[in-house]
Amino acid sequence: MISAEGSLGGVGKLRERIGVLFELLKFRLASLIAFSGAMGYCLGAKEVETGKLILFIIASIGITGAANIINQILEKDFDRLMKRTANRPLPSGRITVDQAIIWAVFLGIVSLAIFVLVFNLSTGLISLLSLVLYGFVYTPLKRVGPIAVFVGAFPGAFPPMIGWVAATDHFGLEPGILFAIQFFWQFPHFWAIAWVLDEDYKRAGFKLLPANGLKDINTTLQIMIYTVFLLPIGWLPYELGMTGINSAFVATVFGVLFLAQTFHLMRTCTDKTAKQLMFGSFIYLPIVQIAFLLDKL
Protein backbone atom coordinates (compact mmCIF):
# COMPACT_ATOMS: atom_id res chain seq x y z
CA MET A 1 0.00 0.00 0.00
CA ILE A 2 1.42 3.42 -1.01
CA SER A 3 1.62 5.93 1.82
CA ALA A 4 0.17 9.42 1.51
CA GLU A 5 3.69 10.81 1.93
CA GLY A 6 5.00 8.64 -0.90
CA SER A 7 2.10 9.62 -3.12
CA LEU A 8 2.70 13.31 -2.48
CA GLY A 9 6.39 12.82 -3.19
CA GLY A 10 5.54 11.20 -6.51
CA VAL A 11 3.23 14.06 -7.44
CA GLY A 12 5.96 16.55 -6.51
CA LYS A 13 8.49 14.79 -8.75
CA LEU A 14 5.99 14.69 -11.60
CA ARG A 15 5.34 18.41 -11.27
CA GLU A 16 9.07 19.06 -11.19
CA ARG A 17 9.60 16.95 -14.33
CA ILE A 18 6.79 18.75 -16.18
CA GLY A 19 8.24 22.07 -15.05
CA VAL A 20 11.64 21.11 -16.49
CA LEU A 21 10.06 20.12 -19.82
CA PHE A 22 8.24 23.44 -20.07
CA GLU A 23 11.40 25.30 -19.09
CA LEU A 24 13.35 23.44 -21.76
CA LEU A 25 10.96 24.45 -24.54
CA LYS A 26 11.05 28.09 -23.24
CA PHE A 27 7.29 28.18 -22.90
CA ARG A 28 6.91 31.94 -22.40
CA LEU A 29 9.04 32.77 -25.44
CA ALA A 30 7.30 30.08 -27.50
CA SER A 31 3.92 31.50 -26.47
CA LEU A 32 4.90 34.99 -27.66
CA ILE A 33 6.02 33.58 -31.00
CA ALA A 34 2.78 31.59 -31.23
CA PHE A 35 0.85 34.83 -30.64
CA SER A 36 2.68 36.38 -33.59
CA GLY A 37 1.68 33.40 -35.73
CA ALA A 38 -1.91 33.55 -34.48
CA MET A 39 -2.02 37.23 -35.49
CA GLY A 40 -1.09 36.25 -39.06
CA TYR A 41 -3.69 33.47 -39.00
CA CYS A 42 -6.47 35.81 -37.85
CA LEU A 43 -5.52 38.45 -40.43
CA GLY A 44 -5.58 35.90 -43.24
CA ALA A 45 -8.69 33.94 -42.25
CA LYS A 46 -12.06 35.01 -43.65
CA GLU A 47 -13.63 33.47 -40.58
CA VAL A 48 -11.65 32.35 -37.54
CA GLU A 49 -12.60 28.92 -36.22
CA THR A 50 -11.76 28.73 -32.52
CA GLY A 51 -10.82 25.05 -32.62
CA LYS A 52 -8.42 25.52 -35.52
CA LEU A 53 -6.90 28.61 -33.92
CA ILE A 54 -6.23 26.67 -30.70
CA LEU A 55 -4.61 23.84 -32.66
CA PHE A 56 -2.50 26.35 -34.57
CA ILE A 57 -1.28 27.92 -31.31
CA ILE A 58 -0.46 24.49 -29.83
CA ALA A 59 1.49 23.49 -32.96
CA SER A 60 3.29 26.86 -33.02
CA ILE A 61 4.38 26.49 -29.41
CA GLY A 62 5.47 22.92 -30.12
CA ILE A 63 7.58 23.63 -33.22
CA THR A 64 9.17 26.67 -31.55
CA GLY A 65 9.87 24.60 -28.47
CA ALA A 66 11.52 21.88 -30.57
CA ALA A 67 13.80 24.48 -32.19
CA ASN A 68 14.64 25.94 -28.78
CA ILE A 69 15.53 22.50 -27.44
CA ILE A 70 17.82 21.76 -30.39
CA ASN A 71 19.51 25.10 -29.73
CA GLN A 72 20.07 24.21 -26.06
CA ILE A 73 21.34 20.70 -26.85
CA LEU A 74 23.97 22.08 -29.22
CA GLU A 75 24.92 24.89 -26.84
CA LYS A 76 24.79 23.03 -23.50
CA ASP A 77 28.57 23.29 -22.95
CA PHE A 78 28.57 27.00 -23.82
CA ASP A 79 25.53 27.66 -21.61
CA ARG A 80 27.57 26.47 -18.63
CA LEU A 81 29.95 29.38 -19.22
CA MET A 82 27.31 32.11 -18.99
CA LYS A 83 25.65 33.32 -15.80
CA ARG A 84 22.32 33.82 -17.59
CA THR A 85 22.12 30.24 -18.86
CA ALA A 86 24.16 28.14 -16.42
CA ASN A 87 21.05 26.96 -14.58
CA ARG A 88 19.14 25.84 -17.67
CA PRO A 89 17.92 22.20 -17.53
CA LEU A 90 20.75 20.71 -19.63
CA PRO A 91 23.85 22.45 -18.20
CA SER A 92 22.46 22.04 -14.66
CA GLY A 93 21.92 18.32 -15.21
CA ARG A 94 18.18 18.38 -14.46
CA ILE A 95 17.52 16.54 -17.73
CA THR A 96 19.73 14.41 -19.96
CA VAL A 97 20.55 15.05 -23.61
CA ASP A 98 18.75 11.84 -24.64
CA GLN A 99 15.61 12.94 -22.79
CA ALA A 100 15.82 16.38 -24.38
CA ILE A 101 16.15 14.81 -27.86
CA ILE A 102 13.05 12.66 -27.27
CA TRP A 103 11.09 15.72 -26.12
CA ALA A 104 12.22 17.74 -29.15
CA VAL A 105 11.36 14.95 -31.61
CA PHE A 106 7.95 14.47 -30.02
CA LEU A 107 7.14 18.19 -30.16
CA GLY A 108 8.40 18.50 -33.72
CA ILE A 109 6.48 15.50 -35.10
CA VAL A 110 3.20 16.38 -33.37
CA SER A 111 3.43 20.03 -34.42
CA LEU A 112 4.25 19.25 -38.06
CA ALA A 113 1.44 16.69 -38.17
CA ILE A 114 -1.04 19.32 -36.98
CA PHE A 115 0.22 21.86 -39.51
CA VAL A 116 -0.04 19.43 -42.43
CA LEU A 117 -3.20 17.49 -41.51
CA VAL A 118 -5.30 20.32 -40.05
CA PHE A 119 -4.05 23.15 -42.26
CA ASN A 120 -1.95 22.50 -45.38
CA LEU A 121 1.36 21.16 -46.63
CA SER A 122 2.83 24.64 -47.20
CA THR A 123 2.40 25.48 -43.52
CA GLY A 124 4.22 22.32 -42.52
CA LEU A 125 7.08 22.90 -44.94
CA ILE A 126 7.72 26.50 -43.83
CA SER A 127 7.58 25.39 -40.20
CA LEU A 128 10.09 22.61 -40.87
CA LEU A 129 12.37 25.08 -42.68
CA SER A 130 12.11 27.43 -39.71
CA LEU A 131 13.10 24.67 -37.28
CA VAL A 132 16.09 23.60 -39.40
CA LEU A 133 17.35 27.17 -39.92
CA TYR A 134 17.10 28.06 -36.24
CA GLY A 135 18.31 24.80 -34.74
CA PHE A 136 21.02 23.72 -37.17
CA VAL A 137 22.17 26.87 -39.02
CA TYR A 138 21.66 29.89 -36.76
CA THR A 139 22.85 28.10 -33.61
CA PRO A 140 26.38 27.15 -34.79
CA LEU A 141 26.79 30.49 -36.59
CA LYS A 142 26.53 32.37 -33.28
CA ARG A 143 30.21 31.60 -32.67
CA VAL A 144 31.18 32.66 -36.20
CA GLY A 145 29.92 36.23 -36.32
CA PRO A 146 26.94 38.59 -36.69
CA ILE A 147 25.89 36.73 -39.86
CA ALA A 148 24.06 34.54 -37.33
CA VAL A 149 21.65 37.40 -36.59
CA PHE A 150 20.81 37.76 -40.29
CA VAL A 151 20.23 34.00 -40.67
CA GLY A 152 18.26 33.82 -37.42
CA ALA A 153 16.03 36.68 -38.53
CA PHE A 154 14.44 34.39 -41.16
CA PRO A 155 12.99 31.73 -38.82
CA GLY A 156 12.27 34.52 -36.36
CA ALA A 157 10.12 36.31 -38.96
CA PHE A 158 8.32 33.23 -40.30
CA PRO A 159 5.53 32.94 -37.64
CA PRO A 160 3.09 35.59 -39.00
CA MET A 161 3.73 34.29 -42.54
CA ILE A 162 3.06 30.73 -41.35
CA GLY A 163 -0.18 31.93 -39.76
CA TRP A 164 -1.36 33.62 -42.96
CA VAL A 165 -0.46 30.58 -45.10
CA ALA A 166 -2.20 28.27 -42.61
CA ALA A 167 -5.40 30.31 -43.03
CA THR A 168 -5.22 30.81 -46.80
CA ASP A 169 -2.77 28.26 -48.28
CA HIS A 170 -1.54 31.19 -50.32
CA PHE A 171 1.71 33.12 -50.64
CA GLY A 172 1.76 36.72 -51.76
CA LEU A 173 2.43 40.30 -50.75
CA GLU A 174 0.33 40.10 -47.60
CA PRO A 175 2.28 37.36 -45.81
CA GLY A 176 5.47 38.88 -47.25
CA ILE A 177 4.72 42.21 -45.53
CA LEU A 178 3.99 40.48 -42.21
CA PHE A 179 7.29 38.64 -42.60
CA ALA A 180 9.17 41.87 -43.45
CA ILE A 181 7.91 43.75 -40.38
CA GLN A 182 9.10 41.01 -38.03
CA PHE A 183 12.31 40.49 -40.03
CA PHE A 184 13.54 44.09 -39.76
CA TRP A 185 12.33 44.40 -36.15
CA GLN A 186 14.63 41.58 -35.08
CA PHE A 187 17.87 43.44 -35.81
CA PRO A 188 17.43 46.29 -33.30
CA HIS A 189 15.75 43.84 -30.92
CA PHE A 190 18.49 41.23 -30.98
CA TRP A 191 21.42 43.62 -31.16
CA ALA A 192 20.08 45.50 -28.13
CA ILE A 193 20.03 42.18 -26.26
CA ALA A 194 23.52 41.33 -27.54
CA TRP A 195 24.75 44.74 -26.35
CA VAL A 196 23.34 44.26 -22.84
CA LEU A 197 24.61 40.67 -22.59
CA ASP A 198 27.88 41.25 -24.46
CA GLU A 199 30.12 40.25 -21.56
CA ASP A 200 28.19 37.04 -20.95
CA TYR A 201 28.13 36.17 -24.66
CA LYS A 202 31.88 36.66 -24.93
CA ARG A 203 32.42 34.04 -22.23
CA ALA A 204 30.81 31.51 -24.56
CA GLY A 205 32.54 32.84 -27.67
CA PHE A 206 29.37 34.24 -29.24
CA LYS A 207 30.04 37.06 -31.73
CA LEU A 208 26.75 38.79 -32.39
CA LEU A 209 27.22 42.56 -32.44
CA PRO A 210 27.49 44.02 -35.97
CA ALA A 211 30.15 46.24 -37.61
CA ASN A 212 33.37 45.76 -35.63
CA GLY A 213 31.66 43.91 -32.80
CA LEU A 214 32.12 46.80 -30.39
CA LYS A 215 29.57 48.77 -28.40
CA ASP A 216 30.16 51.97 -30.34
CA ILE A 217 28.70 54.37 -32.91
CA ASN A 218 29.22 51.90 -35.80
CA THR A 219 27.05 49.31 -34.11
CA THR A 220 24.35 51.85 -33.23
CA LEU A 221 24.31 53.06 -36.84
CA GLN A 222 23.54 49.52 -38.01
CA ILE A 223 20.75 49.26 -35.43
CA MET A 224 19.27 52.58 -36.55
CA ILE A 225 19.31 51.68 -40.27
CA TYR A 226 17.26 48.51 -39.78
CA THR A 227 14.80 50.35 -37.53
CA VAL A 228 14.15 52.97 -40.23
CA PHE A 229 12.70 50.25 -42.49
CA LEU A 230 9.88 49.65 -39.99
CA LEU A 231 8.31 53.05 -40.74
CA PRO A 232 7.27 52.49 -44.38
CA ILE A 233 6.70 48.74 -43.95
CA GLY A 234 4.37 49.29 -40.98
CA TRP A 235 2.08 51.33 -43.26
CA LEU A 236 1.82 48.67 -45.99
CA PRO A 237 -0.83 46.39 -44.36
CA TYR A 238 -3.24 49.32 -44.61
CA GLU A 239 -2.24 50.04 -48.21
CA LEU A 240 -2.90 46.40 -49.13
CA GLY A 241 -6.30 46.42 -47.42
CA MET A 242 -5.25 43.94 -44.74
CA THR A 243 -6.03 46.36 -41.90
CA GLY A 244 -7.47 49.85 -41.40
CA ILE A 245 -5.98 53.32 -41.07
CA ASN A 246 -5.93 53.25 -37.25
CA SER A 247 -3.32 50.49 -37.04
CA ALA A 248 -1.25 52.28 -39.69
CA PHE A 249 -1.07 55.32 -37.41
CA VAL A 250 -0.25 53.12 -34.39
CA ALA A 251 2.57 51.43 -36.35
CA THR A 252 3.90 54.82 -37.44
CA VAL A 253 3.81 56.36 -33.95
CA PHE A 254 5.47 53.41 -32.27
CA GLY A 255 7.92 53.11 -35.15
CA VAL A 256 8.99 56.75 -34.63
CA LEU A 257 9.33 56.17 -30.87
CA PHE A 258 11.37 53.01 -31.52
CA LEU A 259 13.59 54.90 -33.96
CA ALA A 260 14.05 57.72 -31.44
CA GLN A 261 15.42 55.17 -28.98
CA THR A 262 18.05 54.11 -31.51
CA PHE A 263 19.14 57.76 -31.91
CA HIS A 264 19.37 58.03 -28.14
CA LEU A 265 21.62 54.96 -28.12
CA MET A 266 23.77 56.57 -30.83
CA ARG A 267 24.29 59.61 -28.60
CA THR A 268 25.09 57.71 -25.40
CA CYS A 269 26.40 54.23 -26.35
CA THR A 270 25.67 52.99 -22.82
CA ASP A 271 24.35 49.69 -21.49
CA LYS A 272 21.49 51.54 -19.79
CA THR A 273 20.26 53.01 -23.08
CA ALA A 274 20.69 49.66 -24.85
CA LYS A 275 18.50 48.07 -22.17
CA GLN A 276 15.87 50.75 -22.76
CA LEU A 277 15.97 49.96 -26.48
CA MET A 278 15.64 46.27 -25.68
CA PHE A 279 12.47 46.89 -23.66
CA GLY A 280 11.26 49.25 -26.39
CA SER A 281 11.55 46.39 -28.88
CA PHE A 282 9.53 44.15 -26.54
CA ILE A 283 6.77 46.77 -26.61
CA TYR A 284 6.81 47.69 -30.31
CA LEU A 285 5.99 44.36 -31.93
CA PRO A 286 3.06 43.15 -29.79
CA ILE A 287 1.49 46.63 -29.74
CA VAL A 288 1.62 46.89 -33.53
CA GLN A 289 0.36 43.34 -34.03
CA ILE A 290 -2.50 43.85 -31.56
CA ALA A 291 -3.37 47.06 -33.43
CA PHE A 292 -3.50 45.12 -36.71
CA LEU A 293 -5.85 42.58 -35.16
CA LEU A 294 -8.16 45.12 -33.55
CA ASP A 295 -8.30 47.12 -36.76
CA LYS A 296 -9.44 44.08 -38.72
CA LEU A 297 -12.04 43.18 -36.10
CSV table of C-alpha atoms in Angstrom, one decimal:
chain,number,residue,atom,x,y,z
A,1,MET,CA,0.0,0.0,0.0
A,2,ILE,CA,1.4,3.4,-1.0
A,3,SER,CA,1.6,5.9,1.8
A,4,ALA,CA,0.2,9.4,1.5
A,5,GLU,CA,3.7,10.8,1.9
A,6,GLY,CA,5.0,8.6,-0.9
A,7,SER,CA,2.1,9.6,-3.1
A,8,LEU,CA,2.7,13.3,-2.5
A,9,GLY,CA,6.4,12.8,-3.2
A,10,GLY,CA,5.5,11.2,-6.5
A,11,VAL,CA,3.2,14.1,-7.4
A,12,GLY,CA,6.0,16.5,-6.5
A,13,LYS,CA,8.5,14.8,-8.7
A,14,LEU,CA,6.0,14.7,-11.6
A,15,ARG,CA,5.3,18.4,-11.3
A,16,GLU,CA,9.1,19.1,-11.2
A,17,ARG,CA,9.6,17.0,-14.3
A,18,ILE,CA,6.8,18.8,-16.2
A,19,GLY,CA,8.2,22.1,-15.1
A,20,VAL,CA,11.6,21.1,-16.5
A,21,LEU,CA,10.1,20.1,-19.8
A,22,PHE,CA,8.2,23.4,-20.1
A,23,GLU,CA,11.4,25.3,-19.1
A,24,LEU,CA,13.4,23.4,-21.8
A,25,LEU,CA,11.0,24.5,-24.5
A,26,LYS,CA,11.0,28.1,-23.2
A,27,PHE,CA,7.3,28.2,-22.9
A,28,ARG,CA,6.9,31.9,-22.4
A,29,LEU,CA,9.0,32.8,-25.4
A,30,ALA,CA,7.3,30.1,-27.5
A,31,SER,CA,3.9,31.5,-26.5
A,32,LEU,CA,4.9,35.0,-27.7
A,33,ILE,CA,6.0,33.6,-31.0
A,34,ALA,CA,2.8,31.6,-31.2
A,35,PHE,CA,0.8,34.8,-30.6
A,36,SER,CA,2.7,36.4,-33.6
A,37,GLY,CA,1.7,33.4,-35.7
A,38,ALA,CA,-1.9,33.6,-34.5
A,39,MET,CA,-2.0,37.2,-35.5
A,40,GLY,CA,-1.1,36.3,-39.1
A,41,TYR,CA,-3.7,33.5,-39.0
A,42,CYS,CA,-6.5,35.8,-37.8
A,43,LEU,CA,-5.5,38.5,-40.4
A,44,GLY,CA,-5.6,35.9,-43.2
A,45,ALA,CA,-8.7,33.9,-42.2
A,46,LYS,CA,-12.1,35.0,-43.6
A,47,GLU,CA,-13.6,33.5,-40.6
A,48,VAL,CA,-11.6,32.4,-37.5
A,49,GLU,CA,-12.6,28.9,-36.2
A,50,THR,CA,-11.8,28.7,-32.5
A,51,GLY,CA,-10.8,25.1,-32.6
A,52,LYS,CA,-8.4,25.5,-35.5
A,53,LEU,CA,-6.9,28.6,-33.9
A,54,ILE,CA,-6.2,26.7,-30.7
A,55,LEU,CA,-4.6,23.8,-32.7
A,56,PHE,CA,-2.5,26.4,-34.6
A,57,ILE,CA,-1.3,27.9,-31.3
A,58,ILE,CA,-0.5,24.5,-29.8
A,59,ALA,CA,1.5,23.5,-33.0
A,60,SER,CA,3.3,26.9,-33.0
A,61,ILE,CA,4.4,26.5,-29.4
A,62,GLY,CA,5.5,22.9,-30.1
A,63,ILE,CA,7.6,23.6,-33.2
A,64,THR,CA,9.2,26.7,-31.5
A,65,GLY,CA,9.9,24.6,-28.5
A,66,ALA,CA,11.5,21.9,-30.6
A,67,ALA,CA,13.8,24.5,-32.2
A,68,ASN,CA,14.6,25.9,-28.8
A,69,ILE,CA,15.5,22.5,-27.4
A,70,ILE,CA,17.8,21.8,-30.4
A,71,ASN,CA,19.5,25.1,-29.7
A,72,GLN,CA,20.1,24.2,-26.1
A,73,ILE,CA,21.3,20.7,-26.8
A,74,LEU,CA,24.0,22.1,-29.2
A,75,GLU,CA,24.9,24.9,-26.8
A,76,LYS,CA,24.8,23.0,-23.5
A,77,ASP,CA,28.6,23.3,-22.9
A,78,PHE,CA,28.6,27.0,-23.8
A,79,ASP,CA,25.5,27.7,-21.6
A,80,ARG,CA,27.6,26.5,-18.6
A,81,LEU,CA,30.0,29.4,-19.2
A,82,MET,CA,27.3,32.1,-19.0
A,83,LYS,CA,25.6,33.3,-15.8
A,84,ARG,CA,22.3,33.8,-17.6
A,85,THR,CA,22.1,30.2,-18.9
A,86,ALA,CA,24.2,28.1,-16.4
A,87,ASN,CA,21.0,27.0,-14.6
A,88,ARG,CA,19.1,25.8,-17.7
A,89,PRO,CA,17.9,22.2,-17.5
A,90,LEU,CA,20.7,20.7,-19.6
A,91,PRO,CA,23.8,22.4,-18.2
A,92,SER,CA,22.5,22.0,-14.7
A,93,GLY,CA,21.9,18.3,-15.2
A,94,ARG,CA,18.2,18.4,-14.5
A,95,ILE,CA,17.5,16.5,-17.7
A,96,THR,CA,19.7,14.4,-20.0
A,97,VAL,CA,20.6,15.1,-23.6
A,98,ASP,CA,18.7,11.8,-24.6
A,99,GLN,CA,15.6,12.9,-22.8
A,100,ALA,CA,15.8,16.4,-24.4
A,101,ILE,CA,16.2,14.8,-27.9
A,102,ILE,CA,13.1,12.7,-27.3
A,103,TRP,CA,11.1,15.7,-26.1
A,104,ALA,CA,12.2,17.7,-29.1
A,105,VAL,CA,11.4,15.0,-31.6
A,106,PHE,CA,7.9,14.5,-30.0
A,107,LEU,CA,7.1,18.2,-30.2
A,108,GLY,CA,8.4,18.5,-33.7
A,109,ILE,CA,6.5,15.5,-35.1
A,110,VAL,CA,3.2,16.4,-33.4
A,111,SER,CA,3.4,20.0,-34.4
A,112,LEU,CA,4.3,19.3,-38.1
A,113,ALA,CA,1.4,16.7,-38.2
A,114,ILE,CA,-1.0,19.3,-37.0
A,115,PHE,CA,0.2,21.9,-39.5
A,116,VAL,CA,0.0,19.4,-42.4
A,117,LEU,CA,-3.2,17.5,-41.5
A,118,VAL,CA,-5.3,20.3,-40.0
A,119,PHE,CA,-4.0,23.2,-42.3
A,120,ASN,CA,-2.0,22.5,-45.4
A,121,LEU,CA,1.4,21.2,-46.6
A,122,SER,CA,2.8,24.6,-47.2
A,123,THR,CA,2.4,25.5,-43.5
A,124,GLY,CA,4.2,22.3,-42.5
A,125,LEU,CA,7.1,22.9,-44.9
A,126,ILE,CA,7.7,26.5,-43.8
A,127,SER,CA,7.6,25.4,-40.2
A,128,LEU,CA,10.1,22.6,-40.9
A,129,LEU,CA,12.4,25.1,-42.7
A,130,SER,CA,12.1,27.4,-39.7
A,131,LEU,CA,13.1,24.7,-37.3
A,132,VAL,CA,16.1,23.6,-39.4
A,133,LEU,CA,17.3,27.2,-39.9
A,134,TYR,CA,17.1,28.1,-36.2
A,135,GLY,CA,18.3,24.8,-34.7
A,136,PHE,CA,21.0,23.7,-37.2
A,137,VAL,CA,22.2,26.9,-39.0
A,138,TYR,CA,21.7,29.9,-36.8
A,139,THR,CA,22.8,28.1,-33.6
A,140,PRO,CA,26.4,27.1,-34.8
A,141,LEU,CA,26.8,30.5,-36.6
A,142,LYS,CA,26.5,32.4,-33.3
A,143,ARG,CA,30.2,31.6,-32.7
A,144,VAL,CA,31.2,32.7,-36.2
A,145,GLY,CA,29.9,36.2,-36.3
A,146,PRO,CA,26.9,38.6,-36.7
A,147,ILE,CA,25.9,36.7,-39.9
A,148,ALA,CA,24.1,34.5,-37.3
A,149,VAL,CA,21.7,37.4,-36.6
A,150,PHE,CA,20.8,37.8,-40.3
A,151,VAL,CA,20.2,34.0,-40.7
A,152,GLY,CA,18.3,33.8,-37.4
A,153,ALA,CA,16.0,36.7,-38.5
A,154,PHE,CA,14.4,34.4,-41.2
A,155,PRO,CA,13.0,31.7,-38.8
A,156,GLY,CA,12.3,34.5,-36.4
A,157,ALA,CA,10.1,36.3,-39.0
A,158,PHE,CA,8.3,33.2,-40.3
A,159,PRO,CA,5.5,32.9,-37.6
A,160,PRO,CA,3.1,35.6,-39.0
A,161,MET,CA,3.7,34.3,-42.5
A,162,ILE,CA,3.1,30.7,-41.3
A,163,GLY,CA,-0.2,31.9,-39.8
A,164,TRP,CA,-1.4,33.6,-43.0
A,165,VAL,CA,-0.5,30.6,-45.1
A,166,ALA,CA,-2.2,28.3,-42.6
A,167,ALA,CA,-5.4,30.3,-43.0
A,168,THR,CA,-5.2,30.8,-46.8
A,169,ASP,CA,-2.8,28.3,-48.3
A,170,HIS,CA,-1.5,31.2,-50.3
A,171,PHE,CA,1.7,33.1,-50.6
A,172,GLY,CA,1.8,36.7,-51.8
A,173,LEU,CA,2.4,40.3,-50.7
A,174,GLU,CA,0.3,40.1,-47.6
A,175,PRO,CA,2.3,37.4,-45.8
A,176,GLY,CA,5.5,38.9,-47.2
A,177,ILE,CA,4.7,42.2,-45.5
A,178,LEU,CA,4.0,40.5,-42.2
A,179,PHE,CA,7.3,38.6,-42.6
A,180,ALA,CA,9.2,41.9,-43.4
A,181,ILE,CA,7.9,43.7,-40.4
A,182,GLN,CA,9.1,41.0,-38.0
A,183,PHE,CA,12.3,40.5,-40.0
A,184,PHE,CA,13.5,44.1,-39.8
A,185,TRP,CA,12.3,44.4,-36.2
A,186,GLN,CA,14.6,41.6,-35.1
A,187,PHE,CA,17.9,43.4,-35.8
A,188,PRO,CA,17.4,46.3,-33.3
A,189,HIS,CA,15.7,43.8,-30.9
A,190,PHE,CA,18.5,41.2,-31.0
A,191,TRP,CA,21.4,43.6,-31.2
A,192,ALA,CA,20.1,45.5,-28.1
A,193,ILE,CA,20.0,42.2,-26.3
A,194,ALA,CA,23.5,41.3,-27.5
A,195,TRP,CA,24.8,44.7,-26.3
A,196,VAL,CA,23.3,44.3,-22.8
A,197,LEU,CA,24.6,40.7,-22.6
A,198,ASP,CA,27.9,41.2,-24.5
A,199,GLU,CA,30.1,40.3,-21.6
A,200,ASP,CA,28.2,37.0,-21.0
A,201,TYR,CA,28.1,36.2,-24.7
A,202,LYS,CA,31.9,36.7,-24.9
A,203,ARG,CA,32.4,34.0,-22.2
A,204,ALA,CA,30.8,31.5,-24.6
A,205,GLY,CA,32.5,32.8,-27.7
A,206,PHE,CA,29.4,34.2,-29.2
A,207,LYS,CA,30.0,37.1,-31.7
A,208,LEU,CA,26.7,38.8,-32.4
A,209,LEU,CA,27.2,42.6,-32.4
A,210,PRO,CA,27.5,44.0,-36.0
A,211,ALA,CA,30.2,46.2,-37.6
A,212,ASN,CA,33.4,45.8,-35.6
A,213,GLY,CA,31.7,43.9,-32.8
A,214,LEU,CA,32.1,46.8,-30.4
A,215,LYS,CA,29.6,48.8,-28.4
A,216,ASP,CA,30.2,52.0,-30.3
A,217,ILE,CA,28.7,54.4,-32.9
A,218,ASN,CA,29.2,51.9,-35.8
A,219,THR,CA,27.0,49.3,-34.1
A,220,THR,CA,24.4,51.8,-33.2
A,221,LEU,CA,24.3,53.1,-36.8
A,222,GLN,CA,23.5,49.5,-38.0
A,223,ILE,CA,20.8,49.3,-35.4
A,224,MET,CA,19.3,52.6,-36.6
A,225,ILE,CA,19.3,51.7,-40.3
A,226,TYR,CA,17.3,48.5,-39.8
A,227,THR,CA,14.8,50.4,-37.5
A,228,VAL,CA,14.2,53.0,-40.2
A,229,PHE,CA,12.7,50.2,-42.5
A,230,LEU,CA,9.9,49.6,-40.0
A,231,LEU,CA,8.3,53.0,-40.7
A,232,PRO,CA,7.3,52.5,-44.4
A,233,ILE,CA,6.7,48.7,-43.9
A,234,GLY,CA,4.4,49.3,-41.0
A,235,TRP,CA,2.1,51.3,-43.3
A,236,LEU,CA,1.8,48.7,-46.0
A,237,PRO,CA,-0.8,46.4,-44.4
A,238,TYR,CA,-3.2,49.3,-44.6
A,239,GLU,CA,-2.2,50.0,-48.2
A,240,LEU,CA,-2.9,46.4,-49.1
A,241,GLY,CA,-6.3,46.4,-47.4
A,242,MET,CA,-5.2,43.9,-44.7
A,243,THR,CA,-6.0,46.4,-41.9
A,244,GLY,CA,-7.5,49.9,-41.4
A,245,ILE,CA,-6.0,53.3,-41.1
A,246,ASN,CA,-5.9,53.2,-37.2
A,247,SER,CA,-3.3,50.5,-37.0
A,248,ALA,CA,-1.3,52.3,-39.7
A,249,PHE,CA,-1.1,55.3,-37.4
A,250,VAL,CA,-0.2,53.1,-34.4
A,251,ALA,CA,2.6,51.4,-36.4
A,252,THR,CA,3.9,54.8,-37.4
A,253,VAL,CA,3.8,56.4,-34.0
A,254,PHE,CA,5.5,53.4,-32.3
A,255,GLY,CA,7.9,53.1,-35.2
A,256,VAL,CA,9.0,56.7,-34.6
A,257,LEU,CA,9.3,56.2,-30.9
A,258,PHE,CA,11.4,53.0,-31.5
A,259,LEU,CA,13.6,54.9,-34.0
A,260,ALA,CA,14.1,57.7,-31.4
A,261,GLN,CA,15.4,55.2,-29.0
A,262,THR,CA,18.0,54.1,-31.5
A,263,PHE,CA,19.1,57.8,-31.9
A,264,HIS,CA,19.4,58.0,-28.1
A,265,LEU,CA,21.6,55.0,-28.1
A,266,MET,CA,23.8,56.6,-30.8
A,267,ARG,CA,24.3,59.6,-28.6
A,268,THR,CA,25.1,57.7,-25.4
A,269,CYS,CA,26.4,54.2,-26.3
A,270,THR,CA,25.7,53.0,-22.8
A,271,ASP,CA,24.3,49.7,-21.5
A,272,LYS,CA,21.5,51.5,-19.8
A,273,THR,CA,20.3,53.0,-23.1
A,274,ALA,CA,20.7,49.7,-24.9
A,275,LYS,CA,18.5,48.1,-22.2
A,276,GLN,CA,15.9,50.8,-22.8
A,277,LEU,CA,16.0,50.0,-26.5
A,278,MET,CA,15.6,46.3,-25.7
A,279,PHE,CA,12.5,46.9,-23.7
A,280,GLY,CA,11.3,49.3,-26.4
A,281,SER,CA,11.5,46.4,-28.9
A,282,PHE,CA,9.5,44.2,-26.5
A,283,ILE,CA,6.8,46.8,-26.6
A,284,TYR,CA,6.8,47.7,-30.3
A,285,LEU,CA,6.0,44.4,-31.9
A,286,PRO,CA,3.1,43.1,-29.8
A,287,ILE,CA,1.5,46.6,-29.7
A,288,VAL,CA,1.6,46.9,-33.5
A,289,GLN,CA,0.4,43.3,-34.0
A,290,ILE,CA,-2.5,43.8,-31.6
A,291,ALA,CA,-3.4,47.1,-33.4
A,292,PHE,CA,-3.5,45.1,-36.7
A,293,LEU,CA,-5.9,42.6,-35.2
A,294,LEU,CA,-8.2,45.1,-33.5
A,295,ASP,CA,-8.3,47.1,-36.8
A,296,LYS,CA,-9.4,44.1,-38.7
A,297,LEU,CA,-12.0,43.2,-36.1
